[in-house]
Amino acid sequence: MIPAAFDYAAPESAGAALEALRSHDNAVLLAGGHTLLTALKQRQSRPGLVVDLRNAGLGRLEVDGVGDLVIGARVTQQYLADFCAREGWPVLAEIGEKAGDPMIRARGTFVGALCAAEPGGDWAAGALALGAMVRVLSGEGEKTLDYADYLERKAEPHIVLEASIPAKLRAAPQGYTKVKHAAIGWSVASLAHVETEDGPRLAASGALERPRRLEAVEQVATASKVPDLPAIDDALSALTFTGDRYAPADWRRRRLALLVRDHLHTQSAKEPT
Amino acid sequence: MKPENPYAGELAEPEGWVGRAVERLEDERLLTGAGRYVDDITLPGQLYAAFVRSPHPHAVFSQVDTMAASDAPGVHLCLTASDFDDLPHVKPNWILPRSTPRGRPILAKGRVRYVGEPIAVVIAESAAAARDAAELVEVDYDPRPFVLHQDEALGDSAPRVHEDMDNNVAATFTPGNGGFDEAASAAPFRTRFSLRNQRLVPFSIECRAVNADHDPASERMTLHIAHQLPHMARRMVAETIGFPENRLRVISPDVGGGFGPKMHIYQEEAVCALASMRLGRPVKWTERRSENVCNTTHGRDHAMSIDVAADEDGTLRALRIESRANIGAYMSSMGSGIPTINVGLFVMGVYEIPAVEVDIKCLYTHTPPVDAYRGAGRPEASYVIERTIDRVAHELGLDPAEVRRRNFLTEDQIPRRQPTGAMIDSGRYHHTLDEALERAGYERFRREQAEARERGELLGIGIAHYTESCGVGPGQVQKLVGFDRGGYESARVRMTSDGRAIVFSGSHSHGQGHVTTFAQIAADELGISPDRIEVIQGDTESVPQGVGTFNSRSVPVGGSAVKVAAGRVAERIHKLAAHLLQIKPEALIREGEVFGSDASNDTLTFAEVCHAAWTGHNVPADLGVGLEETEFYHPTAMSAPYGAHVAQVRIDGETGELELLRYIAVDDCGKVINPLLARGQVHGGLAQGIGQALWEDGMPEDDGSTILDTPVPRFDMLPRFETAHTVTESWTNPLGAKGLGEAGAIGAPPAIVNAAIDALWHRGVRELDMPLTPARILAALDAAKGHGA
């Protein structure tokens, strides 16, 4: 790999990393690097400064005092997956088996995946379904945002210090189903589902411009536990779908609708009668 | 009940080393990271090359400004076409008679014809410096209209790829025995359809690489190239740049996959050699994957239409095939031969068809050049005839297996030259098909399929009974078709004084395992174990002039050369041992490592005889000093391996997703030298063939840019293969062997597409083009539904 030349810094604190990020008008953050390094390799990304978080701490992974799962910016996907499988955070454990491959999970970070929010990103869909929060450090100081809001608002230089998963959904019925792209392993249609007292929380990735909650589908699924395909398809109609030669947008939309139908049917069948 | 043994079939228990599943002798080094590839070789004073490539499929330009690049840190040299008074071109090596060859200029001059075409090169102290400086080169492109598809390239108004030509037709080929119209009009059944054999991008794990080292003092040059044909590489580079071939040495060390594209010379090899000559320092270039996609040759890319006539029982009466081959912007090394000879000769497959007409046109387009890729023409030929058989069967409501049986050439018709020109040396097609169908549980599957349809499930079974040709064959045939390359292969077998042997082979492994198989062949002749035999390949200064590895020729031709040379050495050992023991050769008895006779107690060990040969102390004049023999083995004909492959699929009618349930491959490559390696060859070929059937598509994007994310088959995407062999030995070589390296890539695409259409025929789907993406299958189901099927 021969990227275009850039300066490199590995500050020893999140604050120093933010300062470095703000000091340069073309600086990027490096955590696990699985989004950035690919772009660097192809010279699609030409940063003036790469700010590496490797020395900045941010490796926290624990259940905090109120029972929320807290995941630091440098926690790798595999480390998180193992923790979740061991400690009982089911949908994240399941995504850990389906996201990327062992090499990607070994280097890629969970928070990095949330920040990149790649169209086919698995973790972002899971985080949206789980109602994840992110703690953000910016020039205005620290604040905690709903991850879905963060995706809408992120702009100024900032660092996501950690993400947290609310305790209240830990034991809820949940699951993740995925259709993989044959070329690149990303999802072409996937669905994260968490069943709450208020109804299902559904988030999709792969078929859309970026992972997102499927609020309209949630309404349909709340009205009927096992909605039919036309109803689901209608609920997806307002969304913009993307595709490629292998999996065109129209097909991804149909595939996602089927995925939603089948997933909800499966979940419904699991419930005690 | 057939045994589960994966080596089963008709492989006899071997008497010697040939036929044994010897584990690969070369693997420990390769698997522990101790392989030595071109990019691992860094020479004193090493410089690095980076190429400036066209972003346009078609553009003209008047200026290439290298000033800023030349001034960049670490840069030693920038070259463009204007730096050459007489700009060299990489000429094709196979020029079909009456074709219109246009070779690649080593750097584009005034016009670019595909995305990725090299325009300039920067030579610098480091690869990074070269790459950075290459970005500073400015070209005043003026984009022009372009044509990407062969169908569009034929039109009168199509942009011309080469402005000095009246049209874009590079070559035409029309084999067959004629009489189609008459035979077809007399037949009760006739159907027409069309299909595509899509463009593929070959991916080796090791990309191409070259390190050119010119020594001004000796005026000699050494080229390290990742290549399949070291001697041909030497000749082709020498011809391209006008360098004396006798001062040019090519070393191909470990090569990490070839699959066809590594048997050509490209612009980069010539440019690096010329740059090294100008600088007096070694110049290395290692291809990046994005360069692999745009400048290394692609494969396939045929659009075909079929017109076929038959009796009501499926007996074929006439076949007409029209093929339009997209060969890209320039005629690559074998670019005119692959889509014509290698397709046209073999479109009849294993069948008797009374009247056949084939019309093939090769078209220039503004795309990367197309050339040989694993199978090289035979996959296209096999695909069209095997799809045709199934089409006929389905339309007539017949069993595709039975239609094949009714049209097979029979054993009493073989050897045979087909009306299209294909030579078939051996074949027991009924036998091999029966073996494959039994292993597949064909009848049972048909019952399960019918039951599944009752439940609305879609199961399909597909057969491909391919044949092909291997070895390249006798030189006079190559001359006839314009292929400027030998059909022979070389081997030199030399004993050393300690009773060990060295085999020098003109073949060159790029993963096949020659170190093991050639050692097995020599071991049987010499009567020693393979681990006492060293196999040397890939260096033009140690290996006798060879041709190299392609066309599944290494075992039938290269292996035969080893067998013949080793046999002659064994004969000399025998005579010398008898001489040293003062007995007649026919009285000599060998027991293991010891020579003796019934006449006396005198004995000599095998090593002592070898030692004596190289001291020459007591060697009769007619035997001569040493123990070394060289063979340039020239086959009398090409061999025609064949096989019956069966695929079983399940298709989800809602999603269009296809699941490959089972894949059964029964191949007949004659004598199997090493069942373990043979299985590896079949597996690798199947992976690539399945990749073509289900996922891969290398056609450039609509704007002419190369596709960067075509799927590549991986281990976890494939089923467990079920392989076996029937053994019908070839008379074309002393081993009785036929090639196997390309079998999987030839058999899998038609078997799988036939299976998919078999699953969907009752739903009204008549054709599916590769790759069988879920979206494409679903669209076909939708279209069939729309037509009231």
mmCIF file of N, CA and C in Angstrom, chain B residues 457-561:
data_model
loop_
_atom_site.group_PDB
_atom_site.id
_atom_site.type_symbol
_atom_site.label_atom_id
_atom_site.label_comp_id
_atom_site.label_asym_id
_atom_site.label_seq_id
_atom_site.Cartn_x
_atom_site.Cartn_y
_atom_site.Cartn_z
ATOM 1 N N GLU B 457 -41.344 -25.779 -4.543
ATOM 2 C CA GLU B 457 -39.903 -25.567 -4.422
ATOM 3 C C GLU B 457 -39.237 -25.811 -5.765
ATOM 4 N N LEU B 458 -38.112 -25.144 -5.948
ATOM 5 C CA LEU B 458 -37.446 -25.175 -7.249
ATOM 6 C C LEU B 458 -36.099 -25.870 -7.133
ATOM 7 N N LEU B 459 -36.060 -27.110 -7.568
ATOM 8 C CA LEU B 459 -34.803 -27.857 -7.624
ATOM 9 C C LEU B 459 -34.428 -28.067 -9.084
ATOM 10 N N GLY B 460 -33.135 -28.074 -9.353
ATOM 11 C CA GLY B 460 -32.685 -28.306 -10.723
ATOM 12 C C GLY B 460 -31.419 -29.124 -10.750
ATOM 13 N N ILE B 461 -31.261 -29.874 -11.819
ATOM 14 C CA ILE B 461 -30.034 -30.652 -11.992
ATOM 15 C C ILE B 461 -29.513 -30.368 -13.397
ATOM 16 N N GLY B 462 -28.229 -30.140 -13.484
ATOM 17 C CA GLY B 462 -27.629 -29.791 -14.769
ATOM 18 C C GLY B 462 -26.418 -30.646 -15.073
ATOM 19 N N ILE B 463 -26.289 -30.992 -16.329
ATOM 20 C CA ILE B 463 -25.180 -31.829 -16.776
ATOM 21 C C ILE B 463 -24.338 -31.023 -17.749
ATOM 22 N N ALA B 464 -23.045 -31.215 -17.665
ATOM 23 C CA ALA B 464 -22.161 -30.735 -18.736
ATOM 24 C C ALA B 464 -21.219 -31.877 -19.061
ATOM 25 N N HIS B 465 -21.234 -32.294 -20.314
ATOM 26 C CA HIS B 465 -20.298 -33.335 -20.730
ATOM 27 C C HIS B 465 -19.335 -32.691 -21.712
ATOM 28 N N TYR B 466 -18.270 -32.137 -21.135
ATOM 29 C CA TYR B 466 -17.354 -31.338 -21.955
ATOM 30 C C TYR B 466 -16.293 -32.220 -22.598
ATOM 31 N N THR B 467 -15.687 -31.708 -23.633
ATOM 32 C CA THR B 467 -14.368 -32.184 -24.041
ATOM 33 C C THR B 467 -13.554 -30.953 -24.364
ATOM 34 N N GLU B 468 -12.276 -31.100 -24.429
ATOM 35 C CA GLU B 468 -11.399 -29.971 -24.741
ATOM 36 C C GLU B 468 -10.161 -30.530 -25.426
ATOM 37 N N SER B 469 -9.113 -29.759 -25.489
ATOM 38 C CA SER B 469 -7.879 -30.287 -26.054
ATOM 39 C C SER B 469 -6.724 -29.709 -25.277
ATOM 40 N N CYS B 470 -5.700 -30.517 -25.114
ATOM 41 C CA CYS B 470 -4.589 -30.097 -24.277
ATOM 42 C C CYS B 470 -3.258 -30.372 -24.954
ATOM 43 N N GLY B 471 -2.304 -29.587 -24.593
ATOM 44 C CA GLY B 471 -0.935 -29.869 -24.984
ATOM 45 C C GLY B 471 -0.402 -28.998 -26.087
ATOM 46 N N VAL B 472 -1.270 -28.332 -26.802
ATOM 47 C CA VAL B 472 -0.948 -27.474 -27.946
ATOM 48 C C VAL B 472 -0.632 -28.283 -29.192
ATOM 49 N N GLY B 473 -0.100 -29.451 -29.035
ATOM 50 C CA GLY B 473 -0.033 -30.332 -30.182
ATOM 51 C C GLY B 473 1.133 -30.095 -31.106
ATOM 52 N N PRO B 474 1.131 -30.772 -32.220
ATOM 53 C CA PRO B 474 2.287 -30.744 -33.111
ATOM 54 C C PRO B 474 2.486 -29.362 -33.733
ATOM 55 N N GLY B 475 3.755 -29.032 -33.926
ATOM 56 C CA GLY B 475 4.106 -27.696 -34.388
ATOM 57 C C GLY B 475 3.526 -27.334 -35.735
ATOM 58 N N GLN B 476 3.395 -28.325 -36.638
ATOM 59 C CA GLN B 476 2.894 -27.981 -37.976
ATOM 60 C C GLN B 476 1.466 -27.471 -37.923
ATOM 61 N N VAL B 477 0.697 -27.961 -36.942
ATOM 62 C CA VAL B 477 -0.673 -27.470 -36.796
ATOM 63 C C VAL B 477 -0.664 -26.035 -36.303
ATOM 64 N N GLN B 478 0.236 -25.742 -35.391
ATOM 65 C CA GLN B 478 0.334 -24.370 -34.892
ATOM 66 C C GLN B 478 0.729 -23.412 -36.007
ATOM 67 N N LYS B 479 1.632 -23.858 -36.838
ATOM 68 C CA LYS B 479 2.033 -23.002 -37.953
ATOM 69 C C LYS B 479 0.829 -22.709 -38.848
ATOM 70 N N LEU B 480 0.025 -23.728 -39.060
ATOM 71 C CA LEU B 480 -1.133 -23.599 -39.932
ATOM 72 C C LEU B 480 -2.110 -22.530 -39.431
ATOM 73 N N VAL B 481 -2.231 -22.417 -38.128
ATOM 74 C CA VAL B 481 -3.203 -21.471 -37.570
ATOM 75 C C VAL B 481 -2.552 -20.171 -37.114
ATOM 76 N N GLY B 482 -1.272 -19.992 -37.442
ATOM 77 C CA GLY B 482 -0.624 -18.718 -37.149
ATOM 78 C C GLY B 482 -0.117 -18.557 -35.732
ATOM 79 N N PHE B 483 0.056 -19.672 -35.030
ATOM 80 C CA PHE B 483 0.512 -19.619 -33.639
ATOM 81 C C PHE B 483 2.026 -19.789 -33.638
ATOM 82 N N ASP B 484 2.723 -18.708 -33.365
ATOM 83 C CA ASP B 484 4.178 -18.680 -33.508
ATOM 84 C C ASP B 484 4.848 -19.190 -32.232
ATOM 85 N N ARG B 485 4.606 -20.441 -31.957
ATOM 86 C CA ARG B 485 5.088 -21.002 -30.703
ATOM 87 C C ARG B 485 5.255 -22.506 -30.893
ATOM 88 N N GLY B 486 6.173 -23.114 -30.176
ATOM 89 C CA GLY B 486 6.399 -24.543 -30.323
ATOM 90 C C GLY B 486 5.334 -25.371 -29.627
ATOM 91 N N GLY B 487 5.201 -26.623 -30.090
ATOM 92 C CA GLY B 487 4.266 -27.543 -29.451
ATOM 93 C C GLY B 487 4.976 -28.566 -28.588
ATOM 94 N N TYR B 488 6.293 -28.443 -28.534
ATOM 95 C CA TYR B 488 7.092 -29.424 -27.792
ATOM 96 C C TYR B 488 7.271 -28.973 -26.344
ATOM 97 N N GLU B 489 7.927 -29.801 -25.570
ATOM 98 C CA GLU B 489 8.432 -29.359 -24.274
ATOM 99 C C GLU B 489 9.741 -30.069 -24.005
ATOM 100 N N SER B 490 10.563 -29.409 -23.199
ATOM 101 C CA SER B 490 11.907 -29.927 -22.956
ATOM 102 C C SER B 490 12.026 -30.517 -21.560
ATOM 103 N N ALA B 491 12.951 -31.429 -21.453
ATOM 104 C CA ALA B 491 13.367 -31.912 -20.123
ATOM 105 C C ALA B 491 14.801 -32.387 -20.224
ATOM 106 N N ARG B 492 15.550 -32.066 -19.241
ATOM 107 C CA ARG B 492 16.909 -32.615 -19.116
ATOM 108 C C ARG B 492 16.970 -33.324 -17.775
ATOM 109 N N VAL B 493 17.420 -34.562 -17.806
ATOM 110 C CA VAL B 493 17.539 -35.341 -16.574
ATOM 111 C C VAL B 493 19.010 -35.650 -16.375
ATOM 112 N N ARG B 494 19.507 -35.242 -15.232
ATOM 113 C CA ARG B 494 20.932 -35.413 -14.928
ATOM 114 C C ARG B 494 21.064 -36.129 -13.586
ATOM 115 N N MET B 495 21.847 -37.216 -13.604
ATOM 116 C CA MET B 495 22.148 -37.873 -12.338
ATOM 117 C C MET B 495 23.331 -37.168 -11.692
ATOM 118 N N THR B 496 23.342 -37.143 -10.387
ATOM 119 C CA THR B 496 24.518 -36.639 -9.687
ATOM 120 C C THR B 496 25.282 -37.818 -9.110
ATOM 121 N N SER B 497 26.518 -37.545 -8.682
ATOM 122 C CA SER B 497 27.429 -38.635 -8.299
ATOM 123 C C SER B 497 26.939 -39.433 -7.100
ATOM 124 N N ASP B 498 26.024 -38.855 -6.344
ATOM 125 C CA ASP B 498 25.525 -39.562 -5.156
ATOM 126 C C ASP B 498 24.267 -40.362 -5.443
ATOM 127 N N GLY B 499 23.935 -40.528 -6.692
ATOM 128 C CA GLY B 499 22.769 -41.336 -7.024
ATOM 129 C C GLY B 499 21.466 -40.578 -6.961
ATOM 130 N N ARG B 500 21.559 -39.285 -6.903
ATOM 131 C CA ARG B 500 20.348 -38.451 -6.962
ATOM 132 C C ARG B 500 20.207 -37.883 -8.367
ATOM 133 N N ALA B 501 19.103 -37.166 -8.580
ATOM 134 C CA ALA B 501 18.854 -36.681 -9.937
ATOM 135 C C ALA B 501 18.346 -35.249 -9.920
ATOM 136 N N ILE B 502 18.620 -34.566 -11.018
ATOM 137 C CA ILE B 502 18.045 -33.243 -11.238
ATOM 138 C C ILE B 502 17.238 -33.320 -12.529
ATOM 139 N N VAL B 503 16.010 -32.836 -12.438
ATOM 140 C CA VAL B 503 15.181 -32.727 -13.637
ATOM 141 C C VAL B 503 15.053 -31.245 -13.972
ATOM 142 N N PHE B 504 15.523 -30.865 -15.137
ATOM 143 C CA PHE B 504 15.333 -29.497 -15.627
ATOM 144 C C PHE B 504 14.168 -29.542 -16.605
ATOM 145 N N SER B 505 13.178 -28.708 -16.344
ATOM 146 C CA SER B 505 11.991 -28.785 -17.194
ATOM 147 C C SER B 505 11.673 -27.431 -17.806
ATOM 148 N N GLY B 506 11.287 -27.448 -19.077
ATOM 149 C CA GLY B 506 10.847 -26.230 -19.747
ATOM 150 C C GLY B 506 9.451 -25.809 -19.341
ATOM 151 N N SER B 507 8.711 -26.713 -18.734
ATOM 152 C CA SER B 507 7.441 -26.311 -18.130
ATOM 153 C C SER B 507 7.757 -25.445 -16.922
ATOM 154 N N HIS B 508 6.752 -24.705 -16.461
ATOM 155 C CA HIS B 508 7.024 -23.875 -15.290
ATOM 156 C C HIS B 508 5.801 -23.819 -14.397
ATOM 157 N N SER B 509 5.963 -24.319 -13.203
ATOM 158 C CA SER B 509 4.829 -24.358 -12.271
ATOM 159 C C SER B 509 4.492 -22.965 -11.775
ATOM 160 N N HIS B 510 3.212 -22.629 -11.805
ATOM 161 C CA HIS B 510 2.773 -21.428 -11.084
ATOM 162 C C HIS B 510 1.719 -21.848 -10.064
ATOM 163 N N GLY B 511 1.936 -23.039 -9.506
ATOM 164 C CA GLY B 511 1.054 -23.555 -8.469
ATOM 165 C C GLY B 511 0.666 -25.005 -8.675
ATOM 166 N N GLN B 512 0.941 -25.533 -9.876
ATOM 167 C CA GLN B 512 0.445 -26.862 -10.215
ATOM 168 C C GLN B 512 1.081 -27.990 -9.416
ATOM 169 N N GLY B 513 2.361 -27.852 -9.061
ATOM 170 C CA GLY B 513 3.014 -28.915 -8.306
ATOM 171 C C GLY B 513 3.949 -29.774 -9.139
ATOM 172 N N HIS B 514 4.612 -29.159 -10.113
ATOM 173 C CA HIS B 514 5.522 -29.924 -10.972
ATOM 174 C C HIS B 514 6.648 -30.573 -10.183
ATOM 175 N N VAL B 515 7.081 -29.909 -9.136
ATOM 176 C CA VAL B 515 8.197 -30.468 -8.352
ATOM 177 C C VAL B 515 7.837 -31.877 -7.875
ATOM 178 N N THR B 516 6.579 -32.082 -7.618
ATOM 179 C CA THR B 516 6.139 -33.392 -7.142
ATOM 180 C C THR B 516 5.838 -34.342 -8.303
ATOM 181 N N THR B 517 5.024 -33.892 -9.249
ATOM 182 C CA THR B 517 4.586 -34.813 -10.304
ATOM 183 C C THR B 517 5.742 -35.203 -11.225
ATOM 184 N N PHE B 518 6.598 -34.247 -11.565
ATOM 185 C CA PHE B 518 7.714 -34.590 -12.440
ATOM 186 C C PHE B 518 8.697 -35.516 -11.722
ATOM 187 N N ALA B 519 8.841 -35.309 -10.418
ATOM 188 C CA ALA B 519 9.708 -36.210 -9.652
ATOM 189 C C ALA B 519 9.122 -37.620 -9.639
ATOM 190 N N GLN B 520 7.806 -37.720 -9.550
ATOM 191 C CA GLN B 520 7.182 -39.050 -9.569
ATOM 192 C C GLN B 520 7.433 -39.746 -10.913
ATOM 193 N N ILE B 521 7.275 -38.970 -11.986
ATOM 194 C CA ILE B 521 7.475 -39.560 -13.319
ATOM 195 C C ILE B 521 8.915 -40.032 -13.481
ATOM 196 N N ALA B 522 9.860 -39.169 -13.110
ATOM 197 C CA ALA B 522 11.272 -39.544 -13.238
ATOM 198 C C ALA B 522 11.620 -40.686 -12.296
ATOM 199 N N ALA B 523 11.006 -40.699 -11.125
ATOM 200 C CA ALA B 523 11.320 -41.721 -10.125
ATOM 201 C C ALA B 523 11.036 -43.122 -10.658
ATOM 202 N N ASP B 524 9.921 -43.271 -11.345
ATOM 203 C CA ASP B 524 9.581 -44.586 -11.886
ATOM 204 C C ASP B 524 10.570 -45.023 -12.952
ATOM 205 N N GLU B 525 11.023 -44.081 -13.748
ATOM 206 C CA GLU B 525 11.976 -44.446 -14.799
ATOM 207 C C GLU B 525 13.332 -44.807 -14.205
ATOM 208 N N LEU B 526 13.753 -44.028 -13.188
ATOM 209 C CA LEU B 526 15.099 -44.179 -12.650
ATOM 210 C C LEU B 526 15.180 -45.218 -11.541
ATOM 211 N N GLY B 527 14.017 -45.537 -10.965
ATOM 212 C CA GLY B 527 14.026 -46.517 -9.881
ATOM 213 C C GLY B 527 14.528 -45.941 -8.573
ATOM 214 N N ILE B 528 14.325 -44.657 -8.365
ATOM 215 C CA ILE B 528 14.654 -44.045 -7.079
ATOM 216 C C ILE B 528 13.409 -43.301 -6.585
ATOM 217 N N SER B 529 13.442 -42.871 -5.338
ATOM 218 C CA SER B 529 12.251 -42.224 -4.788
ATOM 219 C C SER B 529 12.210 -40.747 -5.187
ATOM 220 N N PRO B 530 11.022 -40.155 -5.236
ATOM 221 C CA PRO B 530 10.905 -38.754 -5.667
ATOM 222 C C PRO B 530 11.694 -37.779 -4.810
ATOM 223 N N ASP B 531 11.882 -38.105 -3.535
ATOM 224 C CA ASP B 531 12.596 -37.135 -2.696
ATOM 225 C C ASP B 531 14.089 -37.092 -3.009
ATOM 226 N N ARG B 532 14.547 -37.947 -3.908
ATOM 227 C CA ARG B 532 15.945 -37.860 -4.370
ATOM 228 C C ARG B 532 16.045 -37.124 -5.696
ATOM 229 N N ILE B 533 14.960 -36.504 -6.088
ATOM 230 C CA ILE B 533 14.946 -35.833 -7.394
ATOM 231 C C ILE B 533 14.613 -34.358 -7.216
ATOM 232 N N GLU B 534 15.487 -33.524 -7.705
ATOM 233 C CA GLU B 534 15.289 -32.086 -7.642
ATOM 234 C C GLU B 534 14.736 -31.626 -8.983
ATOM 235 N N VAL B 535 13.691 -30.834 -8.950
ATOM 236 C CA VAL B 535 13.104 -30.332 -10.200
ATOM 237 C C VAL B 535 13.397 -28.839 -10.316
ATOM 238 N N ILE B 536 14.058 -28.478 -11.397
ATOM 239 C CA ILE B 536 14.465 -27.090 -11.637
ATOM 240 C C ILE B 536 13.671 -26.542 -12.816
ATOM 241 N N GLN B 537 13.090 -25.377 -12.628
ATOM 242 C CA GLN B 537 12.317 -24.736 -13.692
ATOM 243 C C GLN B 537 12.559 -23.232 -13.620
ATOM 244 N N GLY B 538 12.183 -22.547 -14.662
ATOM 245 C CA GLY B 538 12.030 -21.099 -14.564
ATOM 246 C C GLY B 538 13.274 -20.265 -14.748
ATOM 247 N N ASP B 539 14.348 -20.831 -15.243
ATOM 248 C CA ASP B 539 15.566 -20.047 -15.481
ATOM 249 C C ASP B 539 16.080 -20.401 -16.871
ATOM 250 N N THR B 540 16.067 -19.439 -17.765
ATOM 251 C CA THR B 540 16.428 -19.741 -19.156
ATOM 252 C C THR B 540 17.896 -20.105 -19.314
ATOM 253 N N GLU B 541 18.707 -19.860 -18.295
ATOM 254 C CA GLU B 541 20.117 -20.220 -18.429
ATOM 255 C C GLU B 541 20.450 -21.560 -17.791
ATOM 256 N N SER B 542 19.494 -22.195 -17.170
ATOM 257 C CA SER B 542 19.782 -23.538 -16.664
ATOM 258 C C SER B 542 18.864 -24.588 -17.280
ATOM 259 N N VAL B 543 17.732 -24.154 -17.761
ATOM 260 C CA VAL B 543 16.745 -25.091 -18.306
ATOM 261 C C VAL B 543 16.846 -25.086 -19.831
ATOM 262 N N PRO B 544 16.830 -26.248 -20.454
ATOM 263 C CA PRO B 544 16.867 -26.240 -21.921
ATOM 264 C C PRO B 544 15.657 -25.522 -22.500
ATOM 265 N N GLN B 545 15.846 -24.957 -23.673
ATOM 266 C CA GLN B 545 14.792 -24.178 -24.323
ATOM 267 C C GLN B 545 13.446 -24.896 -24.213
ATOM 268 N N GLY B 546 12.500 -24.208 -23.593
ATOM 269 C CA GLY B 546 11.190 -24.821 -23.415
ATOM 270 C C GLY B 546 10.091 -23.935 -23.944
ATOM 271 N N VAL B 547 8.892 -24.390 -23.788
ATOM 272 C CA VAL B 547 7.735 -23.613 -24.238
ATOM 273 C C VAL B 547 6.988 -23.061 -23.030
ATOM 274 N N GLY B 548 6.728 -23.885 -22.040
ATOM 275 C CA GLY B 548 6.123 -23.382 -20.820
ATOM 276 C C GLY B 548 4.768 -23.981 -20.518
ATOM 277 N N THR B 549 4.156 -23.438 -19.484
ATOM 278 C CA THR B 549 2.949 -24.050 -18.930
ATOM 279 C C THR B 549 1.706 -23.256 -19.295
ATOM 280 N N PHE B 550 0.883 -23.880 -20.087
ATOM 281 C CA PHE B 550 -0.443 -23.373 -20.445
ATOM 282 C C PHE B 550 -1.154 -24.516 -21.167
ATOM 283 N N ASN B 551 -2.443 -24.327 -21.434
ATOM 284 C CA ASN B 551 -3.178 -25.317 -22.213
ATOM 285 C C ASN B 551 -3.103 -26.719 -21.578
ATOM 286 N N SER B 552 -3.040 -26.763 -20.274
ATOM 287 C CA SER B 552 -3.003 -28.046 -19.538
ATOM 288 C C SER B 552 -1.993 -29.015 -20.153
ATOM 289 N N ARG B 553 -0.815 -28.476 -20.486
ATOM 290 C CA ARG B 553 0.144 -29.268 -21.249
ATOM 291 C C ARG B 553 1.295 -29.793 -20.414
ATOM 292 N N SER B 554 1.394 -29.390 -19.163
ATOM 293 C CA SER B 554 2.602 -29.725 -18.412
ATOM 294 C C SER B 554 2.774 -31.228 -18.248
ATOM 295 N N VAL B 555 1.725 -31.936 -17.868
ATOM 296 C CA VAL B 555 1.890 -33.384 -17.701
ATOM 297 C C VAL B 555 1.967 -34.095 -19.051
ATOM 298 N N PRO B 556 0.983 -33.911 -19.961
ATOM 299 C CA PRO B 556 1.052 -34.702 -21.189
ATOM 300 C C PRO B 556 2.276 -34.396 -22.050
ATOM 301 N N VAL B 557 2.740 -33.170 -22.059
ATOM 302 C CA VAL B 557 3.882 -32.838 -22.908
ATOM 303 C C VAL B 557 5.160 -32.702 -22.068
ATOM 304 N N GLY B 558 5.137 -31.827 -21.073
ATOM 305 C CA GLY B 558 6.311 -31.661 -20.213
ATOM 306 C C GLY B 558 6.633 -32.930 -19.450
ATOM 307 N N GLY B 559 5.612 -33.583 -18.946
ATOM 308 C CA GLY B 559 5.816 -34.835 -18.210
ATOM 309 C C GLY B 559 6.324 -35.936 -19.122
ATOM 310 N N SER B 560 5.831 -35.931 -20.348
ATOM 311 C CA SER B 560 6.321 -36.940 -21.296
ATOM 312 C C SER B 560 7.799 -36.713 -21.609
ATOM 313 N N ALA B 561 8.184 -35.446 -21.715
ATOM 314 C CA ALA B 561 9.603 -35.147 -21.946
ATOM 315 C C ALA B 561 10.444 -35.681 -20.790
#
